[in-house]
């Protein structure tokens, strides 16, 4: 249920929160520009008792949230959410470019990558330390050492960093060394991991599962938000279809669909969608034109020797070309980098 406050006064909001909790619901306060609402989330069966809160003088109205995603949906918040991640802002007109190698491979490789993406205009540094690989025999990442290398490479150039946690146990250590926790496509429905990320105070980048519907994806965002973490950024990274020419099929329609259903920022990862470097620039342009709030792109100083995803990684010069290609489109879409 949504409780729309007639008053935004702290004591009035606290009073409503207390009443909601007494009725056995979780209260989430959402402060908008025009109004403050409190979402009461829990067992739907007792909702009549929440309706009674309408009698309070500082409550304007109480109505049900119709969609299954209660906190992620537009019903509860009509304005776009802006997620802040260190110096980067994502959503509400702020466009974010997360770029860097698929995996952290060495100190030199990650430092050089950080410098290249920073000079070209990226706003965040990416790099995997704990890698979710399809084969147990593939390179699994540099783990804690990689995490520390990524963090210091980001510090050196002044870019916030985003990296993946693959288990609930990794969330705390990733939160210590990264500005944003990535949940990968293979883990989109790992509910223990979603809950752990929801308890963390770092923003979360939630990739769409390669076989997941938009509804399932938003329900996964809901898991994170229901634990108290409102800072979720969605990432469309391609889904599995019958097509074999590309690694996945970029579902670009997901961007305007998400923007209609949810207030959360949505970005596009053209690298994992395409699986081939030459498709990354046109799909990055498509992402901007579709209304996305950012892109995530793999860039490697020397893709021929990359330990993972070399075939889809851009060389430094090609990454600069991508940045030059999207800038005029960002102006058209009234987005700022
Ligand atoms: C990645 O970003 O390196 C990654 C593994 O992506 P995905 O989870 O989308 O496959
Ligand atoms: Mn990759």
Short mmCIF file of N, CA, C and O in Angstrom, two decimals, residues 140-274:
data_model
loop_
_atom_site.label_atom_id
_atom_site.label_comp_id
_atom_site.label_asym_id
_atom_site.label_seq_id
_atom_site.Cartn_x
_atom_site.Cartn_y
_atom_site.Cartn_z
N UNK A 140 39.54 -17.53 -13.39
CA UNK A 140 38.47 -17.21 -12.43
C UNK A 140 38.61 -15.82 -11.81
O UNK A 140 37.82 -15.45 -10.94
N UNK A 141 39.61 -15.08 -12.25
CA UNK A 141 39.80 -13.73 -11.72
C UNK A 141 40.88 -13.70 -10.65
O UNK A 141 41.23 -14.73 -10.08
N UNK A 142 41.37 -12.49 -10.35
CA UNK A 142 42.46 -12.35 -9.36
C UNK A 142 41.92 -12.22 -7.93
O UNK A 142 42.68 -12.00 -7.00
N UNK A 143 40.60 -12.27 -7.81
CA UNK A 143 39.93 -12.26 -6.51
C UNK A 143 40.37 -11.06 -5.66
O UNK A 143 40.47 -9.97 -6.19
N UNK A 144 40.67 -11.29 -4.37
CA UNK A 144 40.93 -10.16 -3.48
C UNK A 144 42.06 -9.26 -3.99
O UNK A 144 41.98 -8.03 -3.93
N UNK A 145 43.10 -9.88 -4.52
CA UNK A 145 44.23 -9.08 -5.03
C UNK A 145 43.74 -8.18 -6.18
O UNK A 145 44.10 -7.00 -6.27
N UNK A 146 42.91 -8.75 -7.05
CA UNK A 146 42.36 -7.98 -8.18
C UNK A 146 41.47 -6.84 -7.71
O UNK A 146 41.49 -5.74 -8.26
N UNK A 147 40.72 -7.12 -6.66
CA UNK A 147 39.83 -6.10 -6.09
C UNK A 147 40.64 -4.91 -5.59
O UNK A 147 40.31 -3.75 -5.87
N UNK A 148 41.73 -5.19 -4.92
CA UNK A 148 42.58 -4.11 -4.39
C UNK A 148 43.26 -3.34 -5.52
O UNK A 148 43.41 -2.13 -5.45
N UNK A 149 43.66 -4.07 -6.55
CA UNK A 149 44.31 -3.41 -7.70
C UNK A 149 43.32 -2.48 -8.41
O UNK A 149 43.66 -1.37 -8.81
N UNK A 150 42.09 -2.95 -8.56
CA UNK A 150 41.06 -2.14 -9.21
C UNK A 150 40.80 -0.88 -8.41
O UNK A 150 40.75 0.23 -8.96
N UNK A 151 40.67 -1.06 -7.11
CA UNK A 151 40.38 0.08 -6.23
C UNK A 151 41.51 1.11 -6.31
O UNK A 151 41.26 2.30 -6.50
N UNK A 152 42.76 0.66 -6.27
CA UNK A 152 43.83 1.66 -6.31
C UNK A 152 43.97 2.29 -7.69
O UNK A 152 44.31 3.47 -7.80
N UNK A 153 43.63 1.54 -8.75
CA UNK A 153 43.66 2.13 -10.10
C UNK A 153 42.59 3.23 -10.21
O UNK A 153 42.84 4.30 -10.78
N UNK A 154 41.43 2.97 -9.63
CA UNK A 154 40.36 3.97 -9.63
C UNK A 154 40.76 5.21 -8.84
O UNK A 154 40.57 6.34 -9.27
N UNK A 155 41.37 4.97 -7.66
CA UNK A 155 41.83 6.07 -6.82
C UNK A 155 42.83 6.95 -7.56
O UNK A 155 42.77 8.16 -7.49
N UNK A 156 43.76 6.28 -8.27
CA UNK A 156 44.84 7.01 -8.94
C UNK A 156 44.32 7.98 -9.99
O UNK A 156 44.89 9.05 -10.19
N UNK A 157 43.23 7.61 -10.68
CA UNK A 157 42.72 8.51 -11.73
C UNK A 157 41.45 9.26 -11.30
O UNK A 157 40.90 10.05 -12.06
N UNK A 158 40.98 8.97 -10.11
CA UNK A 158 39.78 9.66 -9.61
C UNK A 158 38.48 9.14 -10.20
O UNK A 158 37.56 9.90 -10.44
N UNK A 159 38.39 7.82 -10.44
CA UNK A 159 37.14 7.25 -10.93
C UNK A 159 36.57 6.27 -9.91
O UNK A 159 37.31 5.41 -9.39
N UNK A 160 35.27 6.35 -9.62
CA UNK A 160 34.66 5.31 -8.80
C UNK A 160 34.70 3.97 -9.52
O UNK A 160 34.71 3.94 -10.76
N UNK A 161 34.71 2.88 -8.77
CA UNK A 161 34.84 1.56 -9.41
C UNK A 161 33.62 0.68 -9.15
O UNK A 161 32.96 0.77 -8.12
N UNK A 162 33.34 -0.16 -10.15
CA UNK A 162 32.25 -1.13 -10.05
C UNK A 162 32.82 -2.51 -10.35
O UNK A 162 33.58 -2.69 -11.30
N UNK A 163 32.47 -3.48 -9.50
CA UNK A 163 32.97 -4.84 -9.71
C UNK A 163 31.99 -5.84 -9.11
O UNK A 163 31.16 -5.50 -8.27
N UNK A 164 32.10 -7.07 -9.58
CA UNK A 164 31.09 -8.07 -9.26
C UNK A 164 31.37 -8.83 -7.96
O UNK A 164 32.50 -9.17 -7.64
N UNK A 165 30.28 -9.12 -7.24
CA UNK A 165 30.32 -10.08 -6.13
C UNK A 165 29.52 -11.29 -6.62
O UNK A 165 28.42 -11.12 -7.16
N UNK A 166 30.05 -12.48 -6.46
CA UNK A 166 29.35 -13.66 -6.98
C UNK A 166 28.69 -14.50 -5.87
O UNK A 166 27.95 -15.42 -6.18
N UNK A 167 29.03 -14.21 -4.62
CA UNK A 167 28.40 -14.95 -3.51
C UNK A 167 28.01 -13.96 -2.41
O UNK A 167 28.60 -12.87 -2.33
N UNK A 168 27.06 -14.32 -1.55
CA UNK A 168 26.69 -13.41 -0.45
C UNK A 168 27.90 -13.07 0.43
O UNK A 168 28.04 -11.95 0.90
N UNK A 169 28.79 -14.04 0.61
CA UNK A 169 29.96 -13.84 1.48
C UNK A 169 30.91 -12.77 0.91
O UNK A 169 31.64 -12.12 1.64
N UNK A 170 30.93 -12.62 -0.43
CA UNK A 170 31.84 -11.64 -1.04
C UNK A 170 31.33 -10.20 -0.93
O UNK A 170 32.10 -9.26 -1.15
N UNK A 171 30.05 -10.03 -0.60
CA UNK A 171 29.47 -8.68 -0.65
C UNK A 171 30.23 -7.71 0.27
O UNK A 171 30.56 -6.59 -0.14
N UNK A 172 30.55 -8.13 1.48
CA UNK A 172 31.19 -7.21 2.43
C UNK A 172 32.55 -6.76 1.92
O UNK A 172 32.87 -5.55 2.00
N UNK A 173 33.33 -7.66 1.38
CA UNK A 173 34.67 -7.29 0.93
C UNK A 173 34.60 -6.44 -0.34
O UNK A 173 35.35 -5.47 -0.50
N UNK A 174 33.66 -6.76 -1.23
CA UNK A 174 33.50 -5.94 -2.43
C UNK A 174 33.03 -4.53 -2.02
O UNK A 174 33.51 -3.52 -2.55
N UNK A 175 32.13 -4.47 -1.04
CA UNK A 175 31.64 -3.16 -0.59
C UNK A 175 32.76 -2.34 0.04
O UNK A 175 32.74 -1.11 0.01
N UNK A 176 33.75 -3.02 0.60
CA UNK A 176 34.87 -2.29 1.22
C UNK A 176 35.77 -1.65 0.16
O UNK A 176 36.27 -0.55 0.35
N UNK A 177 35.97 -2.35 -0.95
CA UNK A 177 36.93 -1.88 -1.95
C UNK A 177 36.31 -1.33 -3.24
O UNK A 177 37.05 -0.97 -4.16
N UNK A 178 35.00 -1.33 -3.34
CA UNK A 178 34.39 -0.81 -4.58
C UNK A 178 33.28 0.16 -4.23
O UNK A 178 32.68 0.10 -3.16
N UNK A 179 33.00 1.07 -5.17
CA UNK A 179 31.95 2.07 -4.97
C UNK A 179 30.59 1.51 -5.34
O UNK A 179 29.57 2.05 -4.92
N UNK A 180 30.57 0.46 -6.17
CA UNK A 180 29.31 -0.12 -6.60
C UNK A 180 29.48 -1.63 -6.73
O UNK A 180 30.50 -2.10 -7.23
N UNK A 181 28.45 -2.36 -6.29
CA UNK A 181 28.50 -3.83 -6.35
C UNK A 181 27.74 -4.30 -7.57
O UNK A 181 26.56 -3.97 -7.74
N UNK A 182 28.41 -5.06 -8.41
CA UNK A 182 27.73 -5.61 -9.59
C UNK A 182 27.19 -7.00 -9.28
O UNK A 182 27.88 -7.82 -8.68
N UNK A 183 25.94 -7.23 -9.70
CA UNK A 183 25.39 -8.59 -9.66
C UNK A 183 25.24 -9.03 -11.10
O UNK A 183 24.58 -8.36 -11.90
N UNK A 184 25.91 -10.10 -11.45
CA UNK A 184 26.00 -10.52 -12.84
C UNK A 184 24.75 -11.24 -13.33
O UNK A 184 23.90 -11.68 -12.53
N UNK A 185 24.68 -11.37 -14.65
CA UNK A 185 23.52 -12.00 -15.30
C UNK A 185 23.25 -13.39 -14.73
O UNK A 185 22.10 -13.77 -14.48
N UNK A 186 24.32 -14.15 -14.51
CA UNK A 186 24.15 -15.53 -14.02
C UNK A 186 23.62 -15.59 -12.60
O UNK A 186 23.18 -16.64 -12.14
N UNK A 187 23.70 -14.48 -11.90
CA UNK A 187 23.28 -14.44 -10.49
C UNK A 187 22.03 -13.61 -10.25
O UNK A 187 21.70 -13.32 -9.10
N UNK A 188 21.35 -13.21 -11.33
CA UNK A 188 20.22 -12.29 -11.14
C UNK A 188 19.15 -12.85 -10.22
O UNK A 188 18.42 -12.12 -9.58
N UNK A 189 19.03 -14.17 -10.17
CA UNK A 189 18.02 -14.75 -9.28
C UNK A 189 18.64 -15.52 -8.12
O UNK A 189 18.02 -16.44 -7.58
N UNK A 190 19.85 -15.11 -7.76
CA UNK A 190 20.49 -15.68 -6.57
C UNK A 190 19.99 -14.84 -5.38
O UNK A 190 20.54 -13.78 -5.07
N UNK A 191 18.90 -15.33 -4.77
CA UNK A 191 18.20 -14.48 -3.80
C UNK A 191 19.01 -14.18 -2.55
O UNK A 191 18.89 -13.10 -1.98
N UNK A 192 19.87 -15.10 -2.14
CA UNK A 192 20.74 -14.84 -0.99
C UNK A 192 21.70 -13.69 -1.31
O UNK A 192 21.94 -12.81 -0.47
N UNK A 193 22.22 -13.70 -2.53
CA UNK A 193 23.13 -12.63 -2.95
C UNK A 193 22.38 -11.30 -3.06
O UNK A 193 22.89 -10.25 -2.63
N UNK A 194 21.18 -11.33 -3.60
CA UNK A 194 20.38 -10.09 -3.72
C UNK A 194 20.10 -9.51 -2.34
O UNK A 194 20.24 -8.30 -2.11
N UNK A 195 19.75 -10.37 -1.40
CA UNK A 195 19.46 -9.89 -0.05
C UNK A 195 20.71 -9.32 0.61
O UNK A 195 20.64 -8.29 1.29
N UNK A 196 21.84 -9.98 0.41
CA UNK A 196 23.10 -9.48 1.00
C UNK A 196 23.43 -8.11 0.41
O UNK A 196 23.82 -7.18 1.14
N UNK A 197 23.25 -7.95 -0.90
CA UNK A 197 23.52 -6.65 -1.53
C UNK A 197 22.53 -5.60 -1.03
O UNK A 197 22.87 -4.42 -0.89
N UNK A 198 21.32 -6.04 -0.72
CA UNK A 198 20.30 -5.13 -0.21
C UNK A 198 20.63 -4.62 1.19
O UNK A 198 20.18 -3.56 1.60
N UNK A 199 21.44 -5.39 1.92
CA UNK A 199 21.82 -4.98 3.29
C UNK A 199 23.06 -4.09 3.26
O UNK A 199 23.44 -3.50 4.28
N UNK A 200 23.72 -4.02 2.10
CA UNK A 200 24.94 -3.23 2.00
C UNK A 200 24.58 -1.76 1.78
O UNK A 200 23.49 -1.45 1.32
N UNK A 201 25.52 -0.86 2.10
CA UNK A 201 25.22 0.55 1.87
C UNK A 201 25.79 1.06 0.55
O UNK A 201 25.81 2.25 0.29
N UNK A 202 26.24 0.15 -0.30
CA UNK A 202 26.75 0.55 -1.62
C UNK A 202 25.66 0.41 -2.68
O UNK A 202 24.84 -0.52 -2.61
N UNK A 203 25.68 1.30 -3.69
CA UNK A 203 24.73 1.10 -4.80
C UNK A 203 25.00 -0.22 -5.52
O UNK A 203 26.13 -0.74 -5.50
N UNK A 204 23.96 -0.75 -6.13
CA UNK A 204 24.06 -2.07 -6.78
C UNK A 204 23.74 -1.96 -8.26
O UNK A 204 22.75 -1.32 -8.65
N UNK A 205 24.58 -2.57 -9.08
CA UNK A 205 24.31 -2.68 -10.52
C UNK A 205 23.76 -4.07 -10.77
O UNK A 205 24.46 -5.07 -10.59
N UNK A 206 22.49 -4.14 -11.15
CA UNK A 206 21.83 -5.44 -11.32
C UNK A 206 21.68 -5.75 -12.80
O UNK A 206 20.87 -5.15 -13.50
N UNK A 207 22.48 -6.71 -13.27
CA UNK A 207 22.40 -7.11 -14.68
C UNK A 207 21.19 -8.01 -14.90
O UNK A 207 20.82 -8.79 -14.02
N UNK A 208 20.63 -7.92 -16.09
CA UNK A 208 19.49 -8.77 -16.42
C UNK A 208 19.98 -10.18 -16.72
O UNK A 208 20.97 -10.36 -17.45
N UNK A 209 19.30 -11.16 -16.18
CA UNK A 209 19.64 -12.54 -16.48
C UNK A 209 19.42 -12.81 -17.96
O UNK A 209 18.50 -12.26 -18.56
N UNK A 210 20.25 -13.66 -18.52
CA UNK A 210 20.15 -13.87 -19.98
C UNK A 210 18.88 -14.61 -20.39
O UNK A 210 18.52 -14.64 -21.55
N UNK A 211 18.19 -15.20 -19.40
CA UNK A 211 16.92 -15.88 -19.71
C UNK A 211 15.78 -15.32 -18.86
O UNK A 211 14.82 -16.01 -18.58
N UNK A 212 15.91 -14.06 -18.47
CA UNK A 212 14.91 -13.48 -17.56
C UNK A 212 14.01 -12.47 -18.25
O UNK A 212 14.46 -11.72 -19.11
N UNK A 213 12.77 -12.46 -17.83
CA UNK A 213 11.84 -11.45 -18.33
C UNK A 213 12.07 -10.14 -17.58
O UNK A 213 12.70 -10.12 -16.52
N UNK A 214 11.50 -9.08 -18.13
CA UNK A 214 11.61 -7.77 -17.48
C UNK A 214 10.95 -7.81 -16.10
O UNK A 214 11.46 -7.25 -15.12
N UNK A 215 9.84 -8.52 -16.01
CA UNK A 215 9.15 -8.63 -14.72
C UNK A 215 10.04 -9.33 -13.68
O UNK A 215 10.17 -8.87 -12.53
N UNK A 216 10.68 -10.42 -14.08
CA UNK A 216 11.57 -11.13 -13.14
C UNK A 216 12.74 -10.25 -12.71
O UNK A 216 13.18 -10.27 -11.55
N UNK A 217 13.25 -9.48 -13.66
CA UNK A 217 14.38 -8.58 -13.40
C UNK A 217 13.97 -7.53 -12.36
O UNK A 217 14.68 -7.29 -11.38
N UNK A 218 12.79 -6.95 -12.54
CA UNK A 218 12.32 -5.95 -11.57
C UNK A 218 12.03 -6.59 -10.21
O UNK A 218 12.23 -5.96 -9.17
N UNK A 219 11.60 -7.85 -10.21
CA UNK A 219 11.37 -8.52 -8.92
C UNK A 219 12.71 -8.76 -8.20
O UNK A 219 12.77 -8.73 -6.96
N UNK A 220 13.77 -8.96 -8.98
CA UNK A 220 15.10 -9.10 -8.36
C UNK A 220 15.55 -7.77 -7.76
O UNK A 220 16.15 -7.73 -6.68
N UNK A 221 15.25 -6.67 -8.46
CA UNK A 221 15.55 -5.34 -7.91
C UNK A 221 14.78 -5.16 -6.59
O UNK A 221 15.29 -4.59 -5.62
N UNK A 222 13.57 -5.69 -6.59
CA UNK A 222 12.71 -5.58 -5.42
C UNK A 222 13.34 -6.28 -4.20
O UNK A 222 13.23 -5.80 -3.07
N UNK A 223 13.97 -7.42 -4.43
CA UNK A 223 14.67 -8.12 -3.34
C UNK A 223 15.71 -7.21 -2.69
O UNK A 223 15.84 -7.17 -1.46
N UNK A 224 16.48 -6.52 -3.53
CA UNK A 224 17.53 -5.64 -3.00
C UNK A 224 16.90 -4.48 -2.23
O UNK A 224 17.27 -4.18 -1.10
N UNK A 225 15.89 -3.86 -2.84
CA UNK A 225 15.26 -2.68 -2.24
C UNK A 225 14.51 -3.03 -0.97
O UNK A 225 14.48 -2.24 -0.02
N UNK A 226 13.92 -4.22 -0.94
CA UNK A 226 13.13 -4.58 0.25
C UNK A 226 14.02 -4.79 1.47
O UNK A 226 13.54 -4.78 2.60
N UNK A 227 15.32 -4.95 1.25
CA UNK A 227 16.25 -5.04 2.39
C UNK A 227 16.72 -3.66 2.84
O UNK A 227 17.57 -3.55 3.72
N UNK A 228 16.24 -2.62 2.17
CA UNK A 228 16.58 -1.27 2.62
C UNK A 228 17.56 -0.51 1.74
O UNK A 228 17.94 0.61 2.07
N UNK A 229 17.98 -1.11 0.64
CA UNK A 229 18.91 -0.40 -0.25
C UNK A 229 18.16 0.13 -1.48
O UNK A 229 17.77 -0.64 -2.35
N UNK A 230 17.94 1.46 -1.54
CA UNK A 230 17.15 2.00 -2.65
C UNK A 230 17.98 2.27 -3.91
O UNK A 230 17.42 2.60 -4.95
N UNK A 231 19.31 2.11 -3.81
CA UNK A 231 20.18 2.54 -4.91
C UNK A 231 20.52 1.40 -5.85
O UNK A 231 21.59 0.80 -5.79
N UNK A 232 19.57 1.12 -6.73
CA UNK A 232 19.74 0.03 -7.68
C UNK A 232 19.76 0.61 -9.10
O UNK A 232 18.92 1.45 -9.44
N UNK A 233 20.72 0.18 -9.90
CA UNK A 233 20.79 0.54 -11.31
C UNK A 233 20.62 -0.74 -12.10
O UNK A 233 21.30 -1.74 -11.83
N UNK A 234 19.71 -0.73 -13.07
CA UNK A 234 19.46 -1.93 -13.89
C UNK A 234 20.37 -1.91 -15.11
O UNK A 234 20.67 -0.83 -15.64
N UNK A 235 20.80 -3.07 -15.56
CA UNK A 235 21.68 -3.13 -16.75
C UNK A 235 21.20 -4.20 -17.72
O UNK A 235 21.24 -5.39 -17.40
N UNK A 236 20.76 -3.74 -18.89
CA UNK A 236 20.39 -4.67 -19.97
C UNK A 236 21.67 -5.10 -20.67
O UNK A 236 22.45 -4.27 -21.12
N UNK A 237 21.89 -6.42 -20.74
CA UNK A 237 23.15 -6.93 -21.30
C UNK A 237 22.92 -8.01 -22.33
O UNK A 237 23.80 -8.81 -22.63
N UNK A 238 21.72 -8.03 -22.91
CA UNK A 238 21.44 -9.02 -23.95
C UNK A 238 20.83 -10.27 -23.37
O UNK A 238 21.17 -10.69 -22.25
N UNK A 239 19.92 -10.85 -24.13
CA UNK A 239 19.25 -12.08 -23.70
C UNK A 239 19.51 -13.17 -24.74
O UNK A 239 19.88 -12.90 -25.88
N UNK A 240 19.27 -14.40 -24.34
CA UNK A 240 19.53 -15.53 -25.23
C UNK A 240 18.32 -15.74 -26.16
O UNK A 240 17.18 -15.81 -25.68
N UNK A 241 18.58 -15.77 -27.44
CA UNK A 241 17.51 -16.04 -28.41
C UNK A 241 18.01 -17.14 -29.36
O UNK A 241 19.08 -17.71 -29.14
N UNK A 242 17.29 -17.38 -30.43
CA UNK A 242 17.71 -18.39 -31.42
C UNK A 242 18.86 -17.89 -32.29
O UNK A 242 19.43 -18.65 -33.05
N UNK A 243 19.21 -16.61 -32.22
CA UNK A 243 20.23 -16.03 -33.09
C UNK A 243 21.63 -16.50 -32.68
O UNK A 243 21.94 -16.50 -31.50
N UNK A 244 22.43 -16.93 -33.64
CA UNK A 244 23.77 -17.41 -33.30
C UNK A 244 24.89 -16.51 -33.83
O UNK A 244 26.06 -16.74 -33.53
N UNK A 245 24.55 -15.48 -34.60
CA UNK A 245 25.58 -14.57 -35.13
C UNK A 245 26.19 -13.70 -34.04
O UNK A 245 27.30 -13.22 -34.17
N UNK A 246 25.41 -13.47 -33.00
CA UNK A 246 25.89 -12.63 -31.89
C UNK A 246 25.83 -13.45 -30.60
O UNK A 246 25.12 -14.45 -30.52
N UNK A 247 26.60 -13.02 -29.60
CA UNK A 247 26.65 -13.78 -28.34
C UNK A 247 25.27 -13.82 -27.67
O UNK A 247 24.83 -14.84 -27.17
N UNK A 248 24.62 -12.66 -27.64
CA UNK A 248 23.25 -12.53 -27.12
C UNK A 248 22.52 -11.57 -28.03
O UNK A 248 23.12 -11.02 -28.96
N UNK A 249 21.26 -11.33 -27.75
CA UNK A 249 20.50 -10.35 -28.52
C UNK A 249 20.20 -9.18 -27.61
O UNK A 249 19.59 -9.36 -26.54
N UNK A 250 20.65 -7.99 -28.00
CA UNK A 250 20.43 -6.82 -27.16
C UNK A 250 18.95 -6.44 -27.23
O UNK A 250 18.44 -6.11 -28.29
N UNK A 251 18.29 -6.51 -26.09
CA UNK A 251 16.87 -6.15 -26.03
C UNK A 251 16.77 -4.66 -25.74
O UNK A 251 16.57 -4.25 -24.60
N UNK A 252 16.93 -3.87 -26.80
CA UNK A 252 16.96 -2.41 -26.61
C UNK A 252 15.60 -1.88 -26.17
O UNK A 252 15.51 -0.85 -25.50
N UNK A 253 14.55 -2.60 -26.52
CA UNK A 253 13.20 -2.19 -26.10
C UNK A 253 13.07 -2.23 -24.58
O UNK A 253 12.19 -1.56 -24.03
N UNK A 254 13.90 -3.02 -23.95
CA UNK A 254 13.81 -3.10 -22.48
C UNK A 254 14.02 -1.72 -21.85
O UNK A 254 13.46 -1.44 -20.79
N UNK A 255 14.80 -0.86 -22.51
CA UNK A 255 15.09 0.45 -21.91
C UNK A 255 13.81 1.29 -21.77
O UNK A 255 13.45 1.66 -20.65
N UNK A 256 13.08 1.57 -22.88
CA UNK A 256 11.84 2.34 -22.67
C UNK A 256 10.79 1.58 -21.85
O UNK A 256 10.00 2.23 -21.14
N UNK A 257 10.80 0.26 -21.90
CA UNK A 257 9.83 -0.49 -21.08
C UNK A 257 10.15 -0.26 -19.59
O UNK A 257 9.27 0.05 -18.79
N UNK A 258 11.41 -0.41 -19.24
CA UNK A 258 11.81 -0.17 -17.84
C UNK A 258 11.51 1.26 -17.43
O UNK A 258 11.01 1.51 -16.34
N UNK A 259 11.81 2.20 -18.32
CA UNK A 259 11.60 3.61 -17.95
C UNK A 259 10.12 3.89 -17.67
O UNK A 259 9.79 4.78 -16.90
N UNK A 260 9.26 3.14 -18.32
CA UNK A 260 7.82 3.32 -18.06
C UNK A 260 7.41 2.63 -16.75
O UNK A 260 6.68 3.19 -15.95
N UNK A 261 7.95 1.43 -16.52
CA UNK A 261 7.52 0.66 -15.35
C UNK A 261 8.20 1.08 -14.05
O UNK A 261 7.65 0.91 -12.97
N UNK A 262 9.44 1.59 -14.18
CA UNK A 262 10.26 1.81 -12.98
C UNK A 262 10.90 3.19 -12.97
O UNK A 262 11.18 3.76 -14.03
N UNK A 263 11.16 3.68 -11.76
CA UNK A 263 11.86 4.96 -11.60
C UNK A 263 13.37 4.75 -11.53
O UNK A 263 14.14 5.70 -11.44
N UNK A 264 13.82 3.49 -11.53
CA UNK A 264 15.25 3.21 -11.37
C UNK A 264 16.02 3.51 -12.66
O UNK A 264 15.47 3.32 -13.75
N UNK A 265 17.28 3.93 -12.56
CA UNK A 265 18.07 4.14 -13.77
C UNK A 265 18.31 2.81 -14.49
O UNK A 265 18.42 1.76 -13.85
N UNK A 266 18.41 2.89 -15.81
CA UNK A 266 18.70 1.68 -16.59
C UNK A 266 19.83 1.98 -17.58
O UNK A 266 19.80 2.99 -18.27
N UNK A 267 20.84 1.12 -17.57
CA UNK A 267 21.96 1.29 -18.49
C UNK A 267 22.05 0.06 -19.41
O UNK A 267 21.35 -0.93 -19.20
N UNK A 268 22.91 0.16 -20.43
CA UNK A 268 23.05 -0.91 -21.42
C UNK A 268 24.51 -1.35 -21.49
O UNK A 268 25.42 -0.51 -21.50
N UNK A 269 24.72 -2.64 -21.55
CA UNK A 269 26.06 -3.21 -21.76
C UNK A 269 26.10 -3.82 -23.16
O UNK A 269 25.67 -4.95 -23.36
N UNK A 270 26.59 -3.05 -24.15
CA UNK A 270 26.61 -3.58 -25.51
C UNK A 270 27.70 -4.63 -25.72
O UNK A 270 27.61 -5.43 -26.66
N UNK A 271 28.71 -4.68 -24.84
CA UNK A 271 29.83 -5.61 -25.02
C UNK A 271 29.38 -7.05 -24.83
O UNK A 271 29.63 -7.91 -25.68
N UNK A 272 28.71 -7.33 -23.70
CA UNK A 272 28.26 -8.70 -23.45
C UNK A 272 27.08 -9.07 -24.33
O UNK A 272 26.86 -10.25 -24.62
N UNK A 273 26.29 -8.08 -24.76
CA UNK A 273 25.17 -8.36 -25.66
C UNK A 273 25.71 -8.85 -27.00
O UNK A 273 25.32 -9.90 -27.51
N UNK A 274 26.64 -8.09 -27.56
CA UNK A 274 27.12 -8.39 -28.91
C UNK A 274 28.12 -9.54 -28.93
O UNK A 274 28.06 -10.41 -29.79
#
